[in-house]
Each structure stands twice: as C-alpha cells, then as structure tokens.
Tab-separated table of C-alpha atoms in Angstrom:
chain	number	residue	atom	x	y	z
A	1	MET	CA	40.578	-12.316	-47.341
A	2	PRO	CA	42.531	-9.126	-46.672
A	3	ALA	CA	41.525	-6.800	-43.863
A	4	PRO	CA	39.244	-3.955	-45.028
A	5	TYR	CA	41.463	-1.368	-43.366
A	6	THR	CA	44.761	-1.140	-41.588
A	7	THR	CA	45.027	-0.272	-37.928
A	8	THR	CA	47.731	1.602	-36.178
A	9	GLY	CA	47.784	-0.802	-33.256
A	10	SER	CA	46.678	1.530	-30.486
A	11	THR	CA	43.722	3.673	-29.511
A	12	ALA	CA	46.113	6.501	-28.638
A	13	ALA	CA	47.187	6.727	-32.269
A	14	LEU	CA	43.537	6.867	-33.331
A	15	ALA	CA	42.830	9.619	-30.788
A	16	ALA	CA	45.769	11.620	-32.131
A	17	GLY	CA	44.029	11.894	-35.484
A	18	SER	CA	45.357	8.896	-37.353
A	19	THR	CA	42.623	7.538	-39.584
A	20	PRO	CA	42.535	4.017	-40.908
A	21	THR	CA	42.677	3.625	-44.673
A	22	LEU	CA	40.473	1.301	-46.667
A	23	ASN	CA	41.956	-1.606	-48.556
A	24	PRO	CA	41.451	-0.812	-52.257
A	25	ASP	CA	41.435	-4.538	-53.153
A	26	SER	CA	38.376	-5.249	-50.989
A	27	ASN	CA	35.055	-5.295	-52.840
A	28	LEU	CA	32.297	-4.327	-50.387
A	29	ARG	CA	29.468	-4.290	-52.925
A	30	ILE	CA	26.674	-6.849	-52.933
A	31	PRO	CA	27.064	-9.040	-56.021
A	32	ALA	CA	24.347	-8.867	-58.673
A	33	ALA	CA	21.954	-11.804	-59.017
A	34	GLY	CA	23.413	-14.591	-61.122
A	35	ASN	CA	26.990	-13.309	-60.749
A	36	SER	CA	28.905	-16.569	-60.685
A	37	GLY	CA	32.315	-14.883	-60.626
A	38	ARG	CA	32.099	-14.365	-56.855
A	39	ALA	CA	31.753	-16.929	-54.095
A	40	GLN	CA	28.218	-17.167	-52.775
A	41	ALA	CA	27.610	-16.756	-49.044
A	42	GLN	CA	26.695	-19.910	-47.188
A	43	VAL	CA	23.406	-19.718	-45.260
A	44	ALA	CA	23.383	-21.695	-42.033
A	45	PRO	CA	20.224	-23.581	-41.074
A	46	PRO	CA	18.192	-21.926	-38.308
A	47	ALA	CA	19.348	-22.759	-34.799
A	48	ALA	CA	15.795	-22.742	-33.403
A	49	THR	CA	12.333	-23.322	-34.775
A	50	LEU	CA	9.522	-20.988	-33.771
A	51	SER	CA	6.070	-22.354	-33.041
A	52	VAL	CA	2.711	-21.101	-31.825
A	53	PRO	CA	2.776	-19.920	-28.164
A	54	GLN	CA	1.547	-22.565	-25.746
A	55	PRO	CA	0.023	-22.009	-22.280
A	56	ASN	CA	2.411	-22.661	-19.420
A	57	GLY	CA	-0.035	-24.971	-17.645
A	58	ASP	CA	-0.762	-22.569	-14.762
A	59	PRO	CA	-3.984	-20.654	-15.598
A	60	SER	CA	-3.651	-18.404	-12.536
A	61	ARG	CA	-0.480	-16.850	-13.996
A	62	SER	CA	-1.990	-15.883	-17.355
A	63	ALA	CA	-2.687	-12.241	-18.106
A	64	PRO	CA	-6.243	-10.999	-17.646
A	65	GLN	CA	-8.225	-11.086	-20.867
A	66	PRO	CA	-10.462	-8.178	-21.844
A	67	PRO	CA	-14.145	-8.986	-22.257
A	68	ALA	CA	-14.964	-10.264	-25.754
A	69	GLY	CA	-18.391	-8.669	-25.793
A	70	PRO	CA	-21.228	-7.530	-23.533
A	71	ALA	CA	-21.474	-9.677	-20.428
A	72	GLY	CA	-24.634	-10.435	-18.493
A	73	THR	CA	-25.167	-8.620	-15.223
A	74	LEU	CA	-25.421	-10.625	-12.031
A	75	THR	CA	-27.473	-9.403	-9.110
A	76	GLY	CA	-27.581	-9.993	-5.379
A	77	THR	CA	-25.656	-12.984	-4.128
A	78	GLN	CA	-25.021	-14.682	-7.493
A	79	ARG	CA	-21.356	-15.476	-7.959
A	80	ALA	CA	-19.449	-14.328	-10.998
A	81	GLY	CA	-18.553	-17.424	-13.014
A	82	SER	CA	-15.898	-15.950	-15.287
A	83	TYR	CA	-13.414	-13.131	-15.409
A	84	GLU	CA	-15.663	-11.214	-17.820
A	85	SER	CA	-18.773	-11.580	-15.651
A	86	ALA	CA	-16.814	-10.499	-12.547
A	87	GLN	CA	-15.688	-7.369	-14.407
A	88	ALA	CA	-19.329	-6.737	-15.395
A	89	GLU	CA	-20.331	-7.113	-11.719
A	90	LEU	CA	-17.735	-4.552	-10.658
A	91	GLN	CA	-18.974	-2.189	-13.367
A	92	ALA	CA	-22.611	-2.694	-12.255
A	93	ARG	CA	-21.660	-1.820	-8.666
A	94	GLY	CA	-20.000	1.409	-9.844
A	95	VAL	CA	-16.321	0.514	-9.355
A	96	LYS	CA	-14.455	3.068	-11.443
A	97	VAL	CA	-10.749	2.421	-10.947
A	98	ARG	CA	-9.522	-1.173	-11.181
A	99	ARG	CA	-6.027	-2.604	-11.074
A	100	LEU	CA	-5.227	-6.305	-11.186
A	101	GLU	CA	-1.625	-7.459	-11.099
A	102	ILE	CA	0.379	-10.483	-10.076
A	103	ASP	CA	3.059	-10.387	-7.410
A	104	PRO	CA	6.016	-12.098	-9.118
A	105	GLN	CA	7.547	-13.208	-5.817
A	106	THR	CA	4.458	-14.865	-4.312
A	107	GLY	CA	2.401	-15.628	-7.427
A	108	GLU	CA	-0.646	-14.024	-5.764
A	109	TRP	CA	-3.029	-11.762	-7.651
A	110	HIS	CA	-3.477	-8.311	-6.116
A	111	PHE	CA	-6.666	-6.398	-6.981
A	112	ILE	CA	-7.471	-2.797	-6.088
A	113	GLY	CA	-10.797	-1.185	-6.965
A	114	SER	CA	-12.222	2.230	-6.060
A	115	LEU	CA	-15.922	2.979	-5.647
A	116	PRO	CA	-16.909	6.691	-5.617
A	117	ASN	CA	-19.210	7.909	-2.832
A	118	ALA	CA	-22.792	8.464	-4.077
A	119	GLN	CA	-23.145	11.794	-2.190
A	120	ASN	CA	-19.656	13.133	-2.946
A	121	PRO	CA	-17.884	11.769	-6.055
A	122	ASN	CA	-14.592	13.321	-4.852
A	123	ILE	CA	-14.490	10.713	-2.082
A	124	SER	CA	-13.847	7.075	-2.959
A	125	ARG	CA	-13.813	3.836	-0.983
A	126	THR	CA	-10.895	1.632	-2.022
A	127	TYR	CA	-11.144	-2.163	-1.836
A	128	GLU	CA	-8.046	-4.323	-1.925
A	129	THR	CA	-7.598	-8.110	-1.989
A	130	ARG	CA	-5.030	-10.790	-2.654
A	131	ALA	CA	-5.905	-14.227	-3.983
A	132	GLY	CA	-4.405	-17.240	-5.714
A	133	ASP	CA	-6.113	-16.475	-9.027
A	134	GLN	CA	-7.648	-13.524	-10.865
A	135	LEU	CA	-11.282	-14.520	-10.504
A	136	SER	CA	-11.002	-15.133	-6.747
A	137	ALA	CA	-9.477	-11.675	-6.281
A	138	LEU	CA	-12.343	-10.030	-8.185
A	139	ARG	CA	-14.971	-12.088	-6.342
A	140	ALA	CA	-13.495	-11.099	-2.968
A	141	VAL	CA	-13.934	-7.388	-3.756
A	142	ILE	CA	-17.497	-7.986	-4.992
A	143	GLU	CA	-18.270	-9.733	-1.693
A	144	GLN	CA	-16.732	-6.873	0.324
A	145	ILE	CA	-18.875	-4.335	-1.530
A	146	ASP	CA	-22.038	-6.434	-0.994
A	147	ARG	CA	-21.332	-6.829	2.750
A	148	GLU	CA	-21.023	-3.049	3.185
A	149	ARG	CA	-24.293	-2.315	1.381
C-alpha cells in the first residue's frame, strides 16, 4: 500500500514551511456495506476477557460502603457490629466530620472524627485512631468518646 503522503526526510524542512502532499491514489474513505470490491479489514480476537470484579480476599482493604438504609442506634456499652451501625453510633454521639482512609504503605485504617463542643459549636474535639480494619478504627473512636463522657 503506498504511503498516504510524502515526507521531506527532516523536521527542519517541515519547520521551513514544506508541507507534505497527499497521495492521490490512496482511498481514505470507509467502504460502504456490502462493497466487495475492497479488501475487508481483519478483526483480531480480543487479547483479554473481562469478567465481573472479584474481591481480593482481604476484607480490611475494601473501600467503606455507605449505609444501605437506616441503621439501629446502639446505646451505652453495646459494640457496633457492622460498619453501618458504627457510623450510626458516631452520628448518635454527634460526630460531625469523619474521615476514614487506608495508609497504602502500612495497610492500616486511619480514622479522624470531630465532635463539636455542646457549649461552643466553634470548638471541636478531634478523635484519631489507627487500626487493622475499618470497623476496629470506628469502634476505637466510639470507645474514646464514651470514656470521656
């Protein structure tokens, strides 16, 4: 197949204003359906097959899931049994700002939560923990809040 255009051989010639010319014998149009006068393009089989995402086997490294619906509220010394119930516990205690992230180097979950002062909402108490999984990090902050009350 002939080249679609001719080149001058150097970028300096192009910079000087030389423009490549198109090859008039080259047909760049897409052939109409059923046009048997042209060679049909060969389609290669896919190199990879996509499938449904699978868990990596380490539940502590999965992203936190938002609550699916209203969660029950725990009181006193009851322990939160799921991520959703721990979030509901934090909400019930008045924690306003929450950030949960994983440290990619250590694999530990880092949780920061802020609880506004009842007398002065401009002042907040910040709680911070690190744990091996999401739920343990949330539970640790809940326990810190309960100890201070």
